[in-house]
mmCIF file of C-alpha atoms in Angstrom:
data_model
loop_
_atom_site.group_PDB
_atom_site.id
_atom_site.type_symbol
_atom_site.label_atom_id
_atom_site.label_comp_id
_atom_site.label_asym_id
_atom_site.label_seq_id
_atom_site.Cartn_x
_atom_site.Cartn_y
_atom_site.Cartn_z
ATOM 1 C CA UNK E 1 -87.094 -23.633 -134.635
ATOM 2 C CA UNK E 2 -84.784 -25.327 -137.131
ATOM 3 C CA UNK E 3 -81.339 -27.311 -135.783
ATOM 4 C CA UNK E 4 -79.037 -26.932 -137.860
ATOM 5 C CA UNK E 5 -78.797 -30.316 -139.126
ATOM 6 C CA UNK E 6 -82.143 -29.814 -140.612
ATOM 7 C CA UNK E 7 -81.891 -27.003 -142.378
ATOM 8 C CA UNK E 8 -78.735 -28.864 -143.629
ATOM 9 C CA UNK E 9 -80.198 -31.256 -145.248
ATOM 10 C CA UNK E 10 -83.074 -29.229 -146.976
ATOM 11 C CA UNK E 11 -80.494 -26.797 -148.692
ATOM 12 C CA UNK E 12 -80.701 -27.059 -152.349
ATOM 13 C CA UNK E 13 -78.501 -25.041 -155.029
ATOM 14 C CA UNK E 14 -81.593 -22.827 -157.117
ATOM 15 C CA UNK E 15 -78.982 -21.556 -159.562
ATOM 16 C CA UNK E 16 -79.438 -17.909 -160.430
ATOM 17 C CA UNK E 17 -81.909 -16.095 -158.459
ATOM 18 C CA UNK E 18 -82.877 -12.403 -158.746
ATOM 19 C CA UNK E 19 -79.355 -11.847 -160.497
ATOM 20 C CA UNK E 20 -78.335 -13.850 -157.803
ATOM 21 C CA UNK E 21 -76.099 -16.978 -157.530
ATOM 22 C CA UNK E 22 -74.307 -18.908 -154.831
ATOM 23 C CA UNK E 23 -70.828 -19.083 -155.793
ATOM 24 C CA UNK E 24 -68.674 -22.430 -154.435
ATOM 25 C CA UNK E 25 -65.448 -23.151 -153.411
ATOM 26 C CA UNK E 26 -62.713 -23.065 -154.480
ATOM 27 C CA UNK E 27 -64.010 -19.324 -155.777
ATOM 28 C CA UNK E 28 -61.364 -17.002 -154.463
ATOM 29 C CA UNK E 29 -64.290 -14.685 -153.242
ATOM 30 C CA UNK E 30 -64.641 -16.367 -150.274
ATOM 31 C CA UNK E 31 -61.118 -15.807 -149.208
ATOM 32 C CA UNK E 32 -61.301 -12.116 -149.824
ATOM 33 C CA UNK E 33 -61.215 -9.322 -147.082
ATOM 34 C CA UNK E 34 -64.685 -7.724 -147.556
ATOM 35 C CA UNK E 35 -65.470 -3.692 -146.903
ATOM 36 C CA UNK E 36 -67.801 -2.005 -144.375
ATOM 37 C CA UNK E 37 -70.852 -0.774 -145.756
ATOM 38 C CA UNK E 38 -70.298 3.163 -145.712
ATOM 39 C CA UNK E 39 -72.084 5.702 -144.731
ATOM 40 C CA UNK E 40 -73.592 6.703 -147.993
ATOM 41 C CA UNK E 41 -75.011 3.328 -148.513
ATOM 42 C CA UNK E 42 -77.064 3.360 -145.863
ATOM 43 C CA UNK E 43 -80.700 3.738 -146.428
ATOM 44 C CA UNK E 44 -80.581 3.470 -150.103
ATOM 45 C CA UNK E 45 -82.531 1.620 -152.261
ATOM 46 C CA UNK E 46 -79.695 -0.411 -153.687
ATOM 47 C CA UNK E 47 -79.013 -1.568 -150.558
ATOM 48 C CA UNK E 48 -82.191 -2.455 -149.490
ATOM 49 C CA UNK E 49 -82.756 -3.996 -152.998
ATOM 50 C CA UNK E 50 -79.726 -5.817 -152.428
ATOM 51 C CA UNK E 51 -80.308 -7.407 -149.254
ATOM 52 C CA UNK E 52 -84.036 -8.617 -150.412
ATOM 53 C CA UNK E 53 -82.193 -10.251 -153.277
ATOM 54 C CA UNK E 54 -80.032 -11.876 -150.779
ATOM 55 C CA UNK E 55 -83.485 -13.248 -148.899
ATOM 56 C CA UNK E 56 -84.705 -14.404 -152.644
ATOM 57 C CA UNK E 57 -81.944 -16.399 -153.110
ATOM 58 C CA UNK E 58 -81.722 -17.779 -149.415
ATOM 59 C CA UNK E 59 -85.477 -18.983 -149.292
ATOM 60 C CA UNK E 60 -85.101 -20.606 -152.677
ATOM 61 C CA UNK E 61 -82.003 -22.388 -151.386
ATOM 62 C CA UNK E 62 -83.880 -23.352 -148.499
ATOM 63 C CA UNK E 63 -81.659 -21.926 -146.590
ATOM 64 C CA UNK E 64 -81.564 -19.908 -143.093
ATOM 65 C CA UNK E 65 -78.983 -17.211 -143.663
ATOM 66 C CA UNK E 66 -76.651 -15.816 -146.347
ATOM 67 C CA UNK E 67 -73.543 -13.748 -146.389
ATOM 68 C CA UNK E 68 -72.578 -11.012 -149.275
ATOM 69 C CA UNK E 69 -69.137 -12.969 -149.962
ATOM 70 C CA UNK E 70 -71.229 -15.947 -150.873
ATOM 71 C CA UNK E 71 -73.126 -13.890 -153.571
ATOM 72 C CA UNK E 72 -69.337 -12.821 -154.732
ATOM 73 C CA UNK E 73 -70.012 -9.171 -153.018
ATOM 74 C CA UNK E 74 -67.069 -8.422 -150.868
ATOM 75 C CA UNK E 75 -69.053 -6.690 -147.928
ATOM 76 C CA UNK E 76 -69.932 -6.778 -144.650
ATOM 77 C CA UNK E 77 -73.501 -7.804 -144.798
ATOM 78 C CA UNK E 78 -75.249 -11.106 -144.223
ATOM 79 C CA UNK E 79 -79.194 -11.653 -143.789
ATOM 80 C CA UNK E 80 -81.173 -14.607 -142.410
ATOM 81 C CA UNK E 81 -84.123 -15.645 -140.829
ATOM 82 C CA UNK E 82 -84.064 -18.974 -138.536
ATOM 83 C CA UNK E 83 -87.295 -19.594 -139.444
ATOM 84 C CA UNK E 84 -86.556 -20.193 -143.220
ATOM 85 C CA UNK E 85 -90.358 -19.185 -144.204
ATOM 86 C CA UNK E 86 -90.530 -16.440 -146.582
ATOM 87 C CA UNK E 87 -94.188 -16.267 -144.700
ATOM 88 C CA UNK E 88 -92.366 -15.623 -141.179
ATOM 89 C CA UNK E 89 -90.995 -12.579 -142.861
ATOM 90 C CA UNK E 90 -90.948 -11.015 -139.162
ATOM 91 C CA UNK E 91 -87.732 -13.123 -138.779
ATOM 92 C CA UNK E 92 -85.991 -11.597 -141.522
ATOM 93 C CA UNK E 93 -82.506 -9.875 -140.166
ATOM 94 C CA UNK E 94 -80.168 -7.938 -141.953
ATOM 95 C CA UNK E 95 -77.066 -6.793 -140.412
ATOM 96 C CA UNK E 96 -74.233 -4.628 -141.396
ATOM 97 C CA UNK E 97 -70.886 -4.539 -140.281
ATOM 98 C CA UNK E 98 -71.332 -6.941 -137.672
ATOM 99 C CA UNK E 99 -68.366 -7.279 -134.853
ATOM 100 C CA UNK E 100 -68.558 -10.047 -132.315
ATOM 101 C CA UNK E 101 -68.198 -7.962 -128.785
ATOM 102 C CA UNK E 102 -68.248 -10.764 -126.290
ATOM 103 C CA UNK E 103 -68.547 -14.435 -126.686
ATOM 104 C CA UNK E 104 -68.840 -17.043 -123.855
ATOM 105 C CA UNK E 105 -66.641 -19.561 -122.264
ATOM 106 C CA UNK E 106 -68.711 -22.504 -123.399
ATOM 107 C CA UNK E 107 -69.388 -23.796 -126.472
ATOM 108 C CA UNK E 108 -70.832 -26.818 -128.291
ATOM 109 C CA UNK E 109 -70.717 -28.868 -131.402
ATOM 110 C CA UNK E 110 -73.234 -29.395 -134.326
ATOM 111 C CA UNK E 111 -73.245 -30.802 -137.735
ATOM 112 C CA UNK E 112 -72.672 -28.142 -140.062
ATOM 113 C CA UNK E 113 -72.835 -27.233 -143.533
ATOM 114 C CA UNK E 114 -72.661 -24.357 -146.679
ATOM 115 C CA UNK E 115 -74.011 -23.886 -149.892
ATOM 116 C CA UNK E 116 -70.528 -22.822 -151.313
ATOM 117 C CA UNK E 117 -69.444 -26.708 -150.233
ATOM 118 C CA UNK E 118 -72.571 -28.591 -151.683
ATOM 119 C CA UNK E 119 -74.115 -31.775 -150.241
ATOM 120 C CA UNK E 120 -70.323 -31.459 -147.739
ATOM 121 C CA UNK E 121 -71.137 -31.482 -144.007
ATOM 122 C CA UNK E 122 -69.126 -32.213 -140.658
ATOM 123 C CA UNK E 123 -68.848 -31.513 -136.910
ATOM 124 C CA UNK E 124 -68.505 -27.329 -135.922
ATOM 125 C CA UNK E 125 -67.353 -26.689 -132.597
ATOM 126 C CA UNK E 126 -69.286 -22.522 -131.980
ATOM 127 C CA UNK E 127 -69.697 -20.410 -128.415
ATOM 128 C CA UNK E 128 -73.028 -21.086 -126.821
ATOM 129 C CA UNK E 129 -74.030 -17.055 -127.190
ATOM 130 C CA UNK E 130 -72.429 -14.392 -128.444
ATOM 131 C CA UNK E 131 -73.042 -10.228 -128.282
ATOM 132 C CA UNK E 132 -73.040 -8.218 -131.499
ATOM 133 C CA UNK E 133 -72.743 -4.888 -132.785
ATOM 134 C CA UNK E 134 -73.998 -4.096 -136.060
ATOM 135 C CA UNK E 135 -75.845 -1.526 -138.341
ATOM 136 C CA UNK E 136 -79.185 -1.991 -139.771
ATOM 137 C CA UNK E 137 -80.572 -0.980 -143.499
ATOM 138 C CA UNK E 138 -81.005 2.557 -141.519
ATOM 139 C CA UNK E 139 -77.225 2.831 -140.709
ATOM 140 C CA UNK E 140 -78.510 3.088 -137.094
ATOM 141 C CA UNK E 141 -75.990 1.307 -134.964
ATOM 142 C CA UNK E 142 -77.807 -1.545 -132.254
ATOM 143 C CA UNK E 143 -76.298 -4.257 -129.885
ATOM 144 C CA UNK E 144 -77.815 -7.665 -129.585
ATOM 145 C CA UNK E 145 -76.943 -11.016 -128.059
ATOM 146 C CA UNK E 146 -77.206 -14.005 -129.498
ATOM 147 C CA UNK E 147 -78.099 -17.690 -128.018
ATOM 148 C CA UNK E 148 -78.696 -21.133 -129.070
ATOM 149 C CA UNK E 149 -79.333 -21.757 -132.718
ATOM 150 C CA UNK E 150 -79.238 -17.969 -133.896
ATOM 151 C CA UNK E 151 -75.679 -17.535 -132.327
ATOM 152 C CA UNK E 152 -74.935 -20.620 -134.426
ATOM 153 C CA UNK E 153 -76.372 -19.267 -137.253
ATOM 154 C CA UNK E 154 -74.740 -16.176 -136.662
ATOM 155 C CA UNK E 155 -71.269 -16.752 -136.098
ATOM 156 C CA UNK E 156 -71.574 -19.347 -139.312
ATOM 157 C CA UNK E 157 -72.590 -16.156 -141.607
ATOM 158 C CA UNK E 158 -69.929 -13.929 -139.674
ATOM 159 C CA UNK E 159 -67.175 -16.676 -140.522
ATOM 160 C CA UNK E 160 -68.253 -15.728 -144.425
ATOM 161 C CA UNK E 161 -67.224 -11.691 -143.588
ATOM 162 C CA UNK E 162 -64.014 -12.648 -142.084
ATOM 163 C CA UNK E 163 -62.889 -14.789 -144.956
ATOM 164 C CA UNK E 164 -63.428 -18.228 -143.179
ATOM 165 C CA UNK E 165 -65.625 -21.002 -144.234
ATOM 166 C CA UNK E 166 -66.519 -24.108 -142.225
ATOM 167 C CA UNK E 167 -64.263 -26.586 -143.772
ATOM 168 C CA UNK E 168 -61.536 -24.161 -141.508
ATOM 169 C CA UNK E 169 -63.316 -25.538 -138.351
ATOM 170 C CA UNK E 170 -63.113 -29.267 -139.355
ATOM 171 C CA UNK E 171 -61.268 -32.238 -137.342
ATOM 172 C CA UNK E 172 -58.624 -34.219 -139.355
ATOM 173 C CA UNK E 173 -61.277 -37.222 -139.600
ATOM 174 C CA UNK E 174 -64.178 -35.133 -141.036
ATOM 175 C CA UNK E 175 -61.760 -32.710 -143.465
ATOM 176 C CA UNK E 176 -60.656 -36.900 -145.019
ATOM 177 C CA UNK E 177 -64.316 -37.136 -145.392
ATOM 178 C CA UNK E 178 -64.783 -34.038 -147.731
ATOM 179 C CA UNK E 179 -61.581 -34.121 -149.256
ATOM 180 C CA UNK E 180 -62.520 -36.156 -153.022
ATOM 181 C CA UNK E 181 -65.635 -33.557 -152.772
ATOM 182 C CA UNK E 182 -63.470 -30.618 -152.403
ATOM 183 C CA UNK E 183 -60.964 -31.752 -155.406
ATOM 184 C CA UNK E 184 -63.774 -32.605 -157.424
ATOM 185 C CA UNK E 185 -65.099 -28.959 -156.840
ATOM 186 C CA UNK E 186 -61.309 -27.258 -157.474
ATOM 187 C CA UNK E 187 -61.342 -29.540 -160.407
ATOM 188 C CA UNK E 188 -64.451 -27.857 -161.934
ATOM 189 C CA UNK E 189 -63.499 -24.548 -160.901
ATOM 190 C CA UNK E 190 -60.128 -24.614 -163.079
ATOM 191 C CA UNK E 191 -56.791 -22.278 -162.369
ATOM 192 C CA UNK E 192 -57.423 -19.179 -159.935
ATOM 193 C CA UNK E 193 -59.119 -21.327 -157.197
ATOM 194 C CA UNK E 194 -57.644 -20.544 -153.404
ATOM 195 C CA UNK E 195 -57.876 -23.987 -151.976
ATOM 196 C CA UNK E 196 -56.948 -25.721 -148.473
ATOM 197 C CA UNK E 197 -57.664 -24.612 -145.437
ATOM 198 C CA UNK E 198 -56.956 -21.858 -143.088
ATOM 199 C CA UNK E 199 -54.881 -23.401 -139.781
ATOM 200 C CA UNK E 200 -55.985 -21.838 -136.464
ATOM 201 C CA UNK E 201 -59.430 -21.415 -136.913
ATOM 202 C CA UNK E 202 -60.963 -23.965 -135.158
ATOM 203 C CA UNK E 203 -58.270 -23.935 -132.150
ATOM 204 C CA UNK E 204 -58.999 -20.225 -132.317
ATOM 205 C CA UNK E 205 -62.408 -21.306 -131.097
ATOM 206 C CA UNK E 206 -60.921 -23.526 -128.022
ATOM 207 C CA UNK E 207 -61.054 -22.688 -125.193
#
């Protein structure tokens, strides 16, 4: 099993992959609302197309999990696979407008970082397990709870479908940290960036 400091530092940006690519902040797509999946996706092959796309890209990145918004697709979908082995393909998950049911009490705090904030990182404070209800490729509707380093995992990718990103969860002393990279980043992106962060989200989280 990964922690999520590890699979931290083996992330790499692959560029384009299957028509894919990982777009980065400040890109305004990651602020957007994102739609459900409707019914008439379901079960298609574009969707299931799209989603093994999504895996491409995540296993080149070396990555663990990927949301649609981070692709610049404004739905409700995210895949991953803790494992991060295209070979463990038993691991792969897909899930489909995910809602958050029930979360516990406790939580706990790891070192945390995104593709859309390259070689950024700093302390996220998530809920020990969570319960989920989502839709698979099927449109069949399941519920599943979530501990340890999957319910990280998981509420990091959810995060991407609600329009937050992990810079939101940051203390003052790690956001100084990341600021020059973030600039640098807005720089490169030009006008049209949505920049900052979002204020509540991490006290949202406390308990």
């Amino acid at each position: 099993q990964l922690s999520a400091a590890a699979s931290l530092e083996e992330e790499v940006d692959p560029g384009m992959v299957s028509g894919l690519e990982i777009i980065k902040y400040p890109d305004p797509r990651l602020r957007a609302s994102n739609d459900d999946v409707g019914e008439d996706d379901f079960n298609t092959d574009h969707l299931k197309a799209l989603t093994r796309r999504m895996f491409d890209l995540m296993y080149a990145a070396q990555g663990v999990g990927l949301a649609a918004p981070q692709v610049g697709i404004n739905r409700r979908i995210m895949v991953y696979n803790e494992l991060g082995d295209p070979k463990k393909w038993m691991g792969e998950t897909v899930l489909l407008n995910p809602a958050i049911v029930e979360k516990s009490e406790g939580v706990d705090y790891e070192t945390e970082g995104c593709l859309s904030f390259p070689e950024m990182n700093g302390e996220v404070m998530r809920h020990k397990w969570i319960k989920v209800e989502a839709m698979n490729l099927k449109g069949k509707k399941f519920k599943k709870k979530f501990t340890g380093f999957e319910a990280r995992l998981f509420q990091h990718e959810y995060d991407h479908l609600e329009g937050v990103v992990y810079i939101d969860h940051l203390d003052e002393e790690d956001m100084e940290e990341v600021q020059p990279a973030l600039e640098e980043l807005a720089k490169e992106f030009g006008d049209g960036g949505v920049t900052g962060t979002r204020p509540g989200n991490r006290a949202d989280l406390e308990i």
